[in-house]
Amino acid sequence: MISNSINDLKSEMIAWRHHIHAHPETAFEEVKTTQFIIEKLQSFGITQLYTDFAPTGVVGVIKGNKEGRWIALRADIDALDIIEENNINYCSTISGKMHGCGHDGHTAILLGTAKYLSEHRDFSGTVVVIFQPAEENEGGAQVMVENGLFDRFPIEAVYGIHNQPNMQLNHFYINHGPMMASYDVFEIKITGIGAHAAAPHLGKDTILTATQIVNGLQSIVSRNADPLSSLVVSVTQIHSGDTWNVLPQHAVIRGTVRAFSAQVQDMAESRIKQIATGIATTFEVKAEVDYQRRYPATINHAKQAKIAMTAAKKIVGEDHLIIDHNPSMGAEDFAFMLQKIPGAYVWLGAGSGANLHNPAFNFNDEVLTTGVSYFIAVVNQELAS
Ligand SMILES: [Zn+2]
Ligand SMILES: [Zn+2]
């Protein structure tokens, strides 16, 4: 159930959400967004604010009436490089930038939670609200963790929410373990000998090699990975050649790997290297493989997942709680926080609508108060006085 005092926040939260939506800022450029959040937090009477964990973003500390443990709630605040195609009166005012993942809504939920907690300090302990920049691509969570977010404060658990369009409205999806996959990228540079296309025997062909490597990479999922473990190896780019009558000297293949365990990641990395260099040798060209690990898998800790489930059940009821749903092969930098301290990441179903990262996506305001109620229920679970 959502309490009256949380419902009272709804119109204010919608106004904040629409303001943030109209002024999207991308990774580590969330200057005005951060300023907006700071002004709101100060107006709620939250004065213990920290901006030194990342170039943008802010962390606020809210003390309960009694001493106790520390926990943290996290929202991501960044937008995407997408041209918005919504016809709404609070459409993006910044060309080419858009809140296409609903982080405007996550920010409004955490602001509403902060306001509620600052007015209702009937808990034992401290709640840290983390407004994290640069979730998309740039790993803002990793930056905050490396700059000592969990070293400066004795935070024992961290909780995060992500809205999910086309999952049932106001349902919570919570897993005991994996929620999101790891995200790695690879680049294979192939160098051969360029030649006249009419005299291929005088060259060493990089395009023929590249196509064989792409085929070879498909064997990693089908023949190296345990059929019961999840792995994606996707080639997403091939660049080579400029004209009809030249066999190009260079070719580049790029792609991404998604998995749920470090062992599967290790296997994929070593097989990509073996297959690329082995096929290159066969075709008498050279292949260099650059493999980079971007985000680890987002894996809930069982104890905090149970706390999240209990909290969600209190708000939406058992019939709106879906436990151990299939995880997503997408990635999320909240993973870096979960590697450092225990916690749980949950999906909040937003009902039918355009998918995340689509130019017609728009956060569903009908889940704002559900999100706040959930965070408050987590605080009550963790820091009952
Ligand atoms: Zn996203
Ligand atoms: Zn997102």
PDB file of C-alpha atoms in Angstrom, residues 64-360:
ATOM      1  CA  GLY A  64      17.414   9.062  11.598  1.00  0.00           C
ATOM      2  CA  ASN A  65      16.233  10.017  15.096  1.00  0.00           C
ATOM      3  CA  LYS A  66      18.299   7.216  16.626  1.00  0.00           C
ATOM      4  CA  GLU A  67      21.811   5.950  15.982  1.00  0.00           C
ATOM      5  CA  GLY A  68      22.153   2.773  13.961  1.00  0.00           C
ATOM      6  CA  ARG A  69      23.463   1.144  10.806  1.00  0.00           C
ATOM      7  CA  TRP A  70      24.099   2.889   7.490  1.00  0.00           C
ATOM      8  CA  ILE A  71      22.429   1.934   4.201  1.00  0.00           C
ATOM      9  CA  ALA A  72      22.344   3.598   0.780  1.00  0.00           C
ATOM     10  CA  LEU A  73      19.755   4.146  -1.956  1.00  0.00           C
ATOM     11  CA  ARG A  74      20.963   4.860  -5.487  1.00  0.00           C
ATOM     12  CA  ALA A  75      19.523   6.578  -8.562  1.00  0.00           C
ATOM     13  CA  ASP A  76      21.282   7.148 -11.888  1.00  0.00           C
ATOM     14  CA  ILE A  77      20.802  10.648 -13.323  1.00  0.00           C
ATOM     15  CA  ASP A  78      22.224  10.643 -16.876  1.00  0.00           C
ATOM     16  CA  ALA A  79      20.535  10.828 -20.286  1.00  0.00           C
ATOM     17  CA  LEU A  80      21.395   9.344 -23.697  1.00  0.00           C
ATOM     18  CA  ASP A  81      22.505  10.576 -27.128  1.00  0.00           C
ATOM     19  CA  ILE A  82      19.126  10.054 -28.803  1.00  0.00           C
ATOM     20  CA  ILE A  83      16.932  12.503 -30.740  1.00  0.00           C
ATOM     21  CA  GLU A  84      13.616  12.449 -28.871  1.00  0.00           C
ATOM     22  CA  GLU A  85      10.497  11.633 -30.889  1.00  0.00           C
ATOM     23  CA  ASN A  86       7.864  12.263 -28.224  1.00  0.00           C
ATOM     24  CA  ASN A  87       5.124  14.821 -28.648  1.00  0.00           C
ATOM     25  CA  ILE A  88       4.891  16.053 -25.050  1.00  0.00           C
ATOM     26  CA  ASN A  89       5.022  19.549 -23.580  1.00  0.00           C
ATOM     27  CA  TYR A  90       8.172  18.711 -21.599  1.00  0.00           C
ATOM     28  CA  CYS A  91      10.097  17.240 -24.547  1.00  0.00           C
ATOM     29  CA  SER A  92      13.919  17.453 -24.516  1.00  0.00           C
ATOM     30  CA  THR A  93      15.108  21.011 -25.079  1.00  0.00           C
ATOM     31  CA  ILE A  94      18.634  19.815 -25.932  1.00  0.00           C
ATOM     32  CA  SER A  95      18.995  18.570 -29.479  1.00  0.00           C
ATOM     33  CA  GLY A  96      20.294  15.013 -29.733  1.00  0.00           C
ATOM     34  CA  LYS A  97      19.983  14.296 -25.981  1.00  0.00           C
ATOM     35  CA  MET A  98      17.145  12.499 -24.314  1.00  0.00           C
ATOM     36  CA  HIS A  99      16.141  10.751 -21.108  1.00  0.00           C
ATOM     37  CA  GLY A 100      15.585   7.510 -23.018  1.00  0.00           C
ATOM     38  CA  CYS A 101      16.236   5.125 -20.115  1.00  0.00           C
ATOM     39  CA  GLY A 102      14.023   6.703 -17.458  1.00  0.00           C
ATOM     40  CA  HIS A 103      16.832   7.979 -15.241  1.00  0.00           C
ATOM     41  CA  ASP A 104      14.749  11.187 -14.968  1.00  0.00           C
ATOM     42  CA  GLY A 105      12.161   9.033 -13.178  1.00  0.00           C
ATOM     43  CA  HIS A 106      14.779   7.291 -11.004  1.00  0.00           C
ATOM     44  CA  THR A 107      16.064  10.718  -9.946  1.00  0.00           C
ATOM     45  CA  ALA A 108      12.537  11.934  -9.102  1.00  0.00           C
ATOM     46  CA  ILE A 109      11.896   8.738  -7.078  1.00  0.00           C
ATOM     47  CA  LEU A 110      15.055   9.226  -5.020  1.00  0.00           C
ATOM     48  CA  LEU A 111      14.296  12.945  -4.522  1.00  0.00           C
ATOM     49  CA  GLY A 112      10.796  12.052  -3.308  1.00  0.00           C
ATOM     50  CA  THR A 113      12.311   9.426  -0.993  1.00  0.00           C
ATOM     51  CA  ALA A 114      14.824  11.952   0.369  1.00  0.00           C
ATOM     52  CA  LYS A 115      12.067  14.487   1.040  1.00  0.00           C
ATOM     53  CA  TYR A 116       9.933  11.899   2.816  1.00  0.00           C
ATOM     54  CA  LEU A 117      12.846  10.616   4.936  1.00  0.00           C
ATOM     55  CA  SER A 118      13.945  14.124   5.922  1.00  0.00           C
ATOM     56  CA  GLU A 119      10.399  14.765   7.186  1.00  0.00           C
ATOM     57  CA  HIS A 120       9.963  11.318   8.794  1.00  0.00           C
ATOM     58  CA  ARG A 121      13.158  10.523  10.658  1.00  0.00           C
ATOM     59  CA  ASP A 122      11.609   7.705  12.672  1.00  0.00           C
ATOM     60  CA  PHE A 123      14.354   5.218  11.813  1.00  0.00           C
ATOM     61  CA  SER A 124      17.513   4.090  13.591  1.00  0.00           C
ATOM     62  CA  GLY A 125      20.581   4.847  11.558  1.00  0.00           C
ATOM     63  CA  THR A 126      21.604   6.741   8.466  1.00  0.00           C
ATOM     64  CA  VAL A 127      20.363   6.675   4.873  1.00  0.00           C
ATOM     65  CA  VAL A 128      22.778   7.810   2.166  1.00  0.00           C
ATOM     66  CA  VAL A 129      21.100   8.906  -1.082  1.00  0.00           C
ATOM     67  CA  ILE A 130      23.413   8.426  -4.072  1.00  0.00           C
ATOM     68  CA  PHE A 131      22.616  10.446  -7.216  1.00  0.00           C
ATOM     69  CA  GLN A 132      25.055   8.737  -9.568  1.00  0.00           C
ATOM     70  CA  PRO A 133      26.183  10.177 -12.924  1.00  0.00           C
ATOM     71  CA  ALA A 134      27.137   8.394 -16.131  1.00  0.00           C
ATOM     72  CA  GLU A 135      25.420   5.016 -15.861  1.00  0.00           C
ATOM     73  CA  GLU A 136      25.314   4.744 -19.660  1.00  0.00           C
ATOM     74  CA  ASN A 137      28.680   3.623 -21.137  1.00  0.00           C
ATOM     75  CA  GLU A 138      31.000   5.524 -18.791  1.00  0.00           C
ATOM     76  CA  GLY A 139      30.649   3.619 -15.498  1.00  0.00           C
ATOM     77  CA  GLY A 140      29.893   6.473 -13.100  1.00  0.00           C
ATOM     78  CA  ALA A 141      29.256   3.922 -10.346  1.00  0.00           C
ATOM     79  CA  GLN A 142      32.815   2.596 -10.732  1.00  0.00           C
ATOM     80  CA  VAL A 143      34.191   6.148 -10.442  1.00  0.00           C
ATOM     81  CA  MET A 144      32.239   6.784  -7.227  1.00  0.00           C
ATOM     82  CA  VAL A 145      33.331   3.444  -5.737  1.00  0.00           C
ATOM     83  CA  GLU A 146      36.980   4.055  -6.662  1.00  0.00           C
ATOM     84  CA  ASN A 147      36.784   7.524  -5.112  1.00  0.00           C
ATOM     85  CA  GLY A 148      35.882   5.943  -1.786  1.00  0.00           C
ATOM     86  CA  LEU A 149      32.098   6.222  -1.563  1.00  0.00           C
ATOM     87  CA  PHE A 150      31.920   3.051   0.545  1.00  0.00           C
ATOM     88  CA  ASP A 151      35.177   3.761   2.398  1.00  0.00           C
ATOM     89  CA  ARG A 152      34.207   7.205   3.705  1.00  0.00           C
ATOM     90  CA  PHE A 153      30.798   6.054   4.950  1.00  0.00           C
ATOM     91  CA  PRO A 154      30.215   2.721   6.786  1.00  0.00           C
ATOM     92  CA  ILE A 155      27.405   1.755   4.378  1.00  0.00           C
ATOM     93  CA  GLU A 156      26.366  -1.884   4.884  1.00  0.00           C
ATOM     94  CA  ALA A 157      23.946  -2.322   1.970  1.00  0.00           C
ATOM     95  CA  VAL A 158      22.938  -0.509  -1.214  1.00  0.00           C
ATOM     96  CA  TYR A 159      19.639  -0.654  -3.123  1.00  0.00           C
ATOM     97  CA  GLY A 160      18.736   0.421  -6.658  1.00  0.00           C
ATOM     98  CA  ILE A 161      15.649   0.429  -8.920  1.00  0.00           C
ATOM     99  CA  HIS A 162      15.261   0.410 -12.692  1.00  0.00           C
ATOM    100  CA  ASN A 163      11.946   0.989 -14.458  1.00  0.00           C
ATOM    101  CA  GLN A 164      11.084  -1.604 -17.113  1.00  0.00           C
ATOM    102  CA  PRO A 165       8.561  -0.838 -19.845  1.00  0.00           C
ATOM    103  CA  ASN A 166       6.572  -3.824 -21.105  1.00  0.00           C
ATOM    104  CA  MET A 167       6.816  -5.518 -17.746  1.00  0.00           C
ATOM    105  CA  GLN A 168       3.598  -5.517 -15.729  1.00  0.00           C
ATOM    106  CA  LEU A 169       2.700  -2.117 -14.286  1.00  0.00           C
ATOM    107  CA  ASN A 170       3.690  -1.647 -10.648  1.00  0.00           C
ATOM    108  CA  HIS A 171       5.009  -5.184 -10.320  1.00  0.00           C
ATOM    109  CA  PHE A 172       8.433  -5.791  -8.800  1.00  0.00           C
ATOM    110  CA  TYR A 173      10.857  -8.261 -10.383  1.00  0.00           C
ATOM    111  CA  ILE A 174      13.536  -9.392  -7.947  1.00  0.00           C
ATOM    112  CA  ASN A 175      16.095 -12.189  -8.283  1.00  0.00           C
ATOM    113  CA  HIS A 176      18.117 -13.872  -5.549  1.00  0.00           C
ATOM    114  CA  GLY A 177      21.176 -13.750  -7.833  1.00  0.00           C
ATOM    115  CA  PRO A 178      21.928 -12.446 -11.350  1.00  0.00           C
ATOM    116  CA  MET A 179      19.825  -9.531 -12.685  1.00  0.00           C
ATOM    117  CA  MET A 180      21.995  -8.199 -15.519  1.00  0.00           C
ATOM    118  CA  ALA A 181      24.950  -9.588 -17.485  1.00  0.00           C
ATOM    119  CA  SER A 182      28.536  -8.406 -17.694  1.00  0.00           C
ATOM    120  CA  TYR A 183      29.418  -6.126 -20.595  1.00  0.00           C
ATOM    121  CA  ASP A 184      32.732  -6.566 -22.436  1.00  0.00           C
ATOM    122  CA  VAL A 185      33.852  -5.221 -25.809  1.00  0.00           C
ATOM    123  CA  PHE A 186      36.430  -6.519 -28.268  1.00  0.00           C
ATOM    124  CA  GLU A 187      38.225  -5.202 -31.319  1.00  0.00           C
ATOM    125  CA  ILE A 188      40.105  -7.365 -33.826  1.00  0.00           C
ATOM    126  CA  LYS A 189      42.535  -5.520 -36.116  1.00  0.00           C
ATOM    127  CA  ILE A 190      43.470  -7.514 -39.195  1.00  0.00           C
ATOM    128  CA  THR A 191      46.470  -6.517 -41.273  1.00  0.00           C
ATOM    129  CA  GLY A 192      47.231  -8.186 -44.609  1.00  0.00           C
ATOM    130  CA  ILE A 193      48.762  -7.061 -47.871  1.00  0.00           C
ATOM    131  CA  GLY A 194      46.656  -4.797 -50.056  1.00  0.00           C
ATOM    132  CA  ALA A 195      46.482  -5.668 -53.723  1.00  0.00           C
ATOM    133  CA  HIS A 196      44.707  -5.070 -57.021  1.00  0.00           C
ATOM    134  CA  ALA A 197      41.358  -6.838 -56.875  1.00  0.00           C
ATOM    135  CA  ALA A 198      42.170  -8.408 -60.243  1.00  0.00           C
ATOM    136  CA  ALA A 199      45.380  -9.879 -58.835  1.00  0.00           C
ATOM    137  CA  PRO A 200      44.396 -11.361 -55.456  1.00  0.00           C
ATOM    138  CA  HIS A 201      47.353 -13.780 -55.557  1.00  0.00           C
ATOM    139  CA  LEU A 202      49.671 -10.800 -54.994  1.00  0.00           C
ATOM    140  CA  GLY A 203      47.951  -9.801 -51.736  1.00  0.00           C
ATOM    141  CA  LYS A 204      46.888 -11.277 -48.392  1.00  0.00           C
ATOM    142  CA  ASP A 205      43.137 -10.752 -48.112  1.00  0.00           C
ATOM    143  CA  THR A 206      41.795  -9.169 -44.905  1.00  0.00           C
ATOM    144  CA  ILE A 207      38.106  -9.270 -45.902  1.00  0.00           C
ATOM    145  CA  LEU A 208      38.080 -13.020 -46.518  1.00  0.00           C
ATOM    146  CA  THR A 209      39.837 -13.476 -43.177  1.00  0.00           C
ATOM    147  CA  ALA A 210      37.377 -11.192 -41.372  1.00  0.00           C
ATOM    148  CA  THR A 211      34.365 -13.151 -42.591  1.00  0.00           C
ATOM    149  CA  GLN A 212      35.945 -16.447 -41.501  1.00  0.00           C
ATOM    150  CA  ILE A 213      36.691 -14.974 -38.071  1.00  0.00           C
ATOM    151  CA  VAL A 214      33.066 -13.810 -37.706  1.00  0.00           C
ATOM    152  CA  ASN A 215      31.923 -17.336 -38.536  1.00  0.00           C
ATOM    153  CA  GLY A 216      34.492 -18.850 -36.179  1.00  0.00           C
ATOM    154  CA  LEU A 217      33.352 -16.645 -33.286  1.00  0.00           C
ATOM    155  CA  GLN A 218      29.892 -18.209 -33.509  1.00  0.00           C
ATOM    156  CA  SER A 219      31.383 -21.486 -32.292  1.00  0.00           C
ATOM    157  CA  ILE A 220      32.164 -19.997 -28.864  1.00  0.00           C
ATOM    158  CA  VAL A 221      28.529 -19.930 -27.749  1.00  0.00           C
ATOM    159  CA  SER A 222      27.531 -23.077 -29.650  1.00  0.00           C
ATOM    160  CA  ARG A 223      30.566 -25.263 -28.898  1.00  0.00           C
ATOM    161  CA  ASN A 224      32.601 -23.847 -25.991  1.00  0.00           C
ATOM    162  CA  ALA A 225      29.974 -22.546 -23.563  1.00  0.00           C
ATOM    163  CA  ASP A 226      28.062 -24.944 -21.324  1.00  0.00           C
ATOM    164  CA  PRO A 227      24.548 -25.023 -22.837  1.00  0.00           C
ATOM    165  CA  LEU A 228      23.132 -24.286 -19.379  1.00  0.00           C
ATOM    166  CA  SER A 229      25.211 -21.133 -18.851  1.00  0.00           C
ATOM    167  CA  SER A 230      24.344 -17.893 -20.620  1.00  0.00           C
ATOM    168  CA  LEU A 231      26.672 -16.206 -23.089  1.00  0.00           C
ATOM    169  CA  VAL A 232      26.281 -13.762 -25.973  1.00  0.00           C
ATOM    170  CA  VAL A 233      29.063 -13.061 -28.502  1.00  0.00           C
ATOM    171  CA  SER A 234      27.830 -10.439 -30.988  1.00  0.00           C
ATOM    172  CA  VAL A 235      29.843  -8.941 -33.831  1.00  0.00           C
ATOM    173  CA  THR A 236      28.454  -5.437 -34.308  1.00  0.00           C
ATOM    174  CA  GLN A 237      30.885  -3.773 -36.729  1.00  0.00           C
ATOM    175  CA  ILE A 238      33.094  -4.707 -39.687  1.00  0.00           C
ATOM    176  CA  HIS A 239      35.047  -1.933 -41.361  1.00  0.00           C
ATOM    177  CA  SER A 240      37.175  -2.484 -44.427  1.00  0.00           C
ATOM    178  CA  GLY A 241      37.683  -1.229 -47.934  1.00  0.00           C
ATOM    179  CA  ASP A 242      36.868   1.961 -49.818  1.00  0.00           C
ATOM    180  CA  THR A 243      36.322   0.998 -53.436  1.00  0.00           C
ATOM    181  CA  TRP A 244      35.570  -1.801 -55.960  1.00  0.00           C
ATOM    182  CA  ASN A 245      38.948  -2.735 -57.311  1.00  0.00           C
ATOM    183  CA  VAL A 246      41.206  -2.847 -54.244  1.00  0.00           C
ATOM    184  CA  LEU A 247      41.692  -5.677 -51.767  1.00  0.00           C
ATOM    185  CA  PRO A 248      42.148  -3.605 -48.597  1.00  0.00           C
ATOM    186  CA  GLN A 249      45.202  -4.005 -46.407  1.00  0.00           C
ATOM    187  CA  HIS A 250      43.242  -3.491 -43.165  1.00  0.00           C
ATOM    188  CA  ALA A 251      40.002  -4.728 -41.649  1.00  0.00           C
ATOM    189  CA  VAL A 252      38.509  -4.164 -38.196  1.00  0.00           C
ATOM    190  CA  ILE A 253      35.901  -6.281 -36.420  1.00  0.00           C
ATOM    191  CA  ARG A 254      34.215  -5.049 -33.239  1.00  0.00           C
ATOM    192  CA  GLY A 255      31.662  -6.620 -30.966  1.00  0.00           C
ATOM    193  CA  THR A 256      30.443  -7.323 -27.463  1.00  0.00           C
ATOM    194  CA  VAL A 257      30.338 -10.230 -25.017  1.00  0.00           C
ATOM    195  CA  ARG A 258      27.675 -10.709 -22.308  1.00  0.00           C
ATOM    196  CA  ALA A 259      27.828 -13.294 -19.520  1.00  0.00           C
ATOM    197  CA  PHE A 260      26.963 -13.885 -15.861  1.00  0.00           C
ATOM    198  CA  SER A 261      30.208 -15.319 -14.524  1.00  0.00           C
ATOM    199  CA  ALA A 262      33.890 -14.460 -14.631  1.00  0.00           C
ATOM    200  CA  GLN A 263      34.744 -18.017 -15.771  1.00  0.00           C
ATOM    201  CA  VAL A 264      32.528 -17.697 -18.836  1.00  0.00           C
ATOM    202  CA  GLN A 265      34.020 -14.245 -19.521  1.00  0.00           C
ATOM    203  CA  ASP A 266      37.568 -15.675 -19.252  1.00  0.00           C
ATOM    204  CA  MET A 267      36.659 -18.491 -21.646  1.00  0.00           C
ATOM    205  CA  ALA A 268      35.103 -16.116 -24.191  1.00  0.00           C
ATOM    206  CA  GLU A 269      38.100 -13.788 -24.088  1.00  0.00           C
ATOM    207  CA  SER A 270      40.652 -16.553 -24.614  1.00  0.00           C
ATOM    208  CA  ARG A 271      38.614 -18.231 -27.372  1.00  0.00           C
ATOM    209  CA  ILE A 272      38.129 -14.930 -29.253  1.00  0.00           C
ATOM    210  CA  LYS A 273      41.906 -14.454 -29.176  1.00  0.00           C
ATOM    211  CA  GLN A 274      42.639 -18.052 -30.276  1.00  0.00           C
ATOM    212  CA  ILE A 275      40.070 -18.050 -33.081  1.00  0.00           C
ATOM    213  CA  ALA A 276      41.081 -14.638 -34.435  1.00  0.00           C
ATOM    214  CA  THR A 277      44.817 -15.266 -34.397  1.00  0.00           C
ATOM    215  CA  GLY A 278      44.441 -18.880 -35.559  1.00  0.00           C
ATOM    216  CA  ILE A 279      42.315 -18.002 -38.577  1.00  0.00           C
ATOM    217  CA  ALA A 280      44.591 -15.058 -39.371  1.00  0.00           C
ATOM    218  CA  THR A 281      47.576 -17.410 -39.407  1.00  0.00           C
ATOM    219  CA  THR A 282      45.707 -19.758 -41.749  1.00  0.00           C
ATOM    220  CA  PHE A 283      45.106 -16.884 -44.186  1.00  0.00           C
ATOM    221  CA  GLU A 284      48.657 -15.484 -43.789  1.00  0.00           C
ATOM    222  CA  VAL A 285      47.577 -12.192 -42.246  1.00  0.00           C
ATOM    223  CA  LYS A 286      47.996 -10.725 -38.757  1.00  0.00           C
ATOM    224  CA  ALA A 287      45.227 -10.280 -36.177  1.00  0.00           C
ATOM    225  CA  GLU A 288      45.557  -8.248 -32.975  1.00  0.00           C
ATOM    226  CA  VAL A 289      42.803  -8.607 -30.388  1.00  0.00           C
ATOM    227  CA  ASP A 290      41.959  -5.929 -27.822  1.00  0.00           C
ATOM    228  CA  TYR A 291      39.501  -7.257 -25.209  1.00  0.00           C
ATOM    229  CA  GLN A 292      38.136  -4.842 -22.608  1.00  0.00           C
ATOM    230  CA  ARG A 293      35.976  -5.578 -19.591  1.00  0.00           C
ATOM    231  CA  ARG A 294      33.522  -2.725 -19.112  1.00  0.00           C
ATOM    232  CA  TYR A 295      30.822  -3.669 -16.543  1.00  0.00           C
ATOM    233  CA  PRO A 296      30.739  -6.788 -14.370  1.00  0.00           C
ATOM    234  CA  ALA A 297      27.507  -8.766 -13.989  1.00  0.00           C
ATOM    235  CA  THR A 298      24.875  -7.268 -11.671  1.00  0.00           C
ATOM    236  CA  ILE A 299      24.309  -9.995  -9.100  1.00  0.00           C
ATOM    237  CA  ASN A 300      22.033  -9.484  -6.114  1.00  0.00           C
ATOM    238  CA  HIS A 301      23.146 -10.644  -2.692  1.00  0.00           C
ATOM    239  CA  ALA A 302      20.646 -13.179  -1.351  1.00  0.00           C
ATOM    240  CA  LYS A 303      20.078 -11.534   2.054  1.00  0.00           C
ATOM    241  CA  GLN A 304      19.431  -8.060   0.597  1.00  0.00           C
ATOM    242  CA  ALA A 305      17.307  -9.566  -2.201  1.00  0.00           C
ATOM    243  CA  LYS A 306      15.090 -11.080   0.519  1.00  0.00           C
ATOM    244  CA  ILE A 307      14.844  -7.672   2.257  1.00  0.00           C
ATOM    245  CA  ALA A 308      13.895  -6.139  -1.109  1.00  0.00           C
ATOM    246  CA  MET A 309      11.249  -8.846  -1.644  1.00  0.00           C
ATOM    247  CA  THR A 310       9.729  -8.267   1.793  1.00  0.00           C
ATOM    248  CA  ALA A 311       9.660  -4.511   1.166  1.00  0.00           C
ATOM    249  CA  ALA A 312       8.104  -4.922  -2.306  1.00  0.00           C
ATOM    250  CA  LYS A 313       5.481  -7.334  -0.954  1.00  0.00           C
ATOM    251  CA  LYS A 314       4.414  -4.736   1.619  1.00  0.00           C
ATOM    252  CA  ILE A 315       3.873  -2.137  -1.107  1.00  0.00           C
ATOM    253  CA  VAL A 316       2.343  -4.031  -4.022  1.00  0.00           C
ATOM    254  CA  GLY A 317       1.297  -7.355  -2.468  1.00  0.00           C
ATOM    255  CA  GLU A 318       2.552 -10.864  -3.103  1.00  0.00           C
ATOM    256  CA  ASP A 319       0.676 -11.149  -6.425  1.00  0.00           C
ATOM    257  CA  HIS A 320       2.654  -8.181  -7.819  1.00  0.00           C
ATOM    258  CA  LEU A 321       6.048  -9.592  -6.831  1.00  0.00           C
ATOM    259  CA  ILE A 322       7.838 -11.760  -9.395  1.00  0.00           C
ATOM    260  CA  ILE A 323      10.761 -13.685  -7.952  1.00  0.00           C
ATOM    261  CA  ASP A 324      13.648 -15.090 -10.024  1.00  0.00           C
ATOM    262  CA  HIS A 325      12.433 -13.846 -13.399  1.00  0.00           C
ATOM    263  CA  ASN A 326      14.868 -14.427 -16.291  1.00  0.00           C
ATOM    264  CA  PRO A 327      17.789 -12.013 -15.919  1.00  0.00           C
ATOM    265  CA  SER A 328      18.662  -9.626 -18.755  1.00  0.00           C
ATOM    266  CA  MET A 329      21.737  -9.896 -21.014  1.00  0.00           C
ATOM    267  CA  GLY A 330      21.913  -6.075 -20.854  1.00  0.00           C
ATOM    268  CA  ALA A 331      24.303  -4.472 -18.372  1.00  0.00           C
ATOM    269  CA  GLU A 332      24.169  -1.956 -15.534  1.00  0.00           C
ATOM    270  CA  ASP A 333      27.001  -0.223 -13.697  1.00  0.00           C
ATOM    271  CA  PHE A 334      25.275  -0.723 -10.319  1.00  0.00           C
ATOM    272  CA  ALA A 335      27.271  -3.972 -10.601  1.00  0.00           C
ATOM    273  CA  PHE A 336      30.366  -2.090  -9.351  1.00  0.00           C
ATOM    274  CA  MET A 337      28.523  -1.119  -6.165  1.00  0.00           C
ATOM    275  CA  LEU A 338      27.347  -4.718  -5.645  1.00  0.00           C
ATOM    276  CA  GLN A 339      30.941  -5.925  -6.065  1.00  0.00           C
ATOM    277  CA  LYS A 340      32.012  -3.639  -3.217  1.00  0.00           C
ATOM    278  CA  ILE A 341      29.168  -4.091  -0.717  1.00  0.00           C
ATOM    279  CA  PRO A 342      26.014  -6.233  -0.469  1.00  0.00           C
ATOM    280  CA  GLY A 343      22.785  -4.995  -1.974  1.00  0.00           C
ATOM    281  CA  ALA A 344      19.924  -5.584  -4.356  1.00  0.00           C
ATOM    282  CA  TYR A 345      18.792  -4.184  -7.687  1.00  0.00           C
ATOM    283  CA  VAL A 346      15.152  -4.520  -8.691  1.00  0.00           C
ATOM    284  CA  TRP A 347      13.026  -3.898 -11.754  1.00  0.00           C
ATOM    285  CA  LEU A 348       9.819  -1.942 -11.421  1.00  0.00           C
ATOM    286  CA  GLY A 349       7.368  -2.835 -14.210  1.00  0.00           C
ATOM    287  CA  ALA A 350       6.120   0.250 -16.054  1.00  0.00           C
ATOM    288  CA  GLY A 351       3.423  -1.291 -18.250  1.00  0.00           C
ATOM    289  CA  SER A 352       3.148  -1.108 -22.030  1.00  0.00           C
ATOM    290  CA  GLY A 353       5.032   1.560 -23.960  1.00  0.00           C
ATOM    291  CA  ALA A 354       8.152   2.150 -26.040  1.00  0.00           C
ATOM    292  CA  ASN A 355      11.190   0.213 -24.884  1.00  0.00           C
ATOM    293  CA  LEU A 356      14.244   1.640 -23.115  1.00  0.00           C
ATOM    294  CA  HIS A 357      16.614   3.571 -25.458  1.00  0.00           C
ATOM    295  CA  ASN A 358      13.855   4.008 -28.070  1.00  0.00           C
ATOM    296  CA  PRO A 359      13.282   7.638 -29.269  1.00  0.00           C
ATOM    297  CA  ALA A 360       9.619   7.326 -28.236  1.00  0.00           C
TER     298      ALA A 360
END
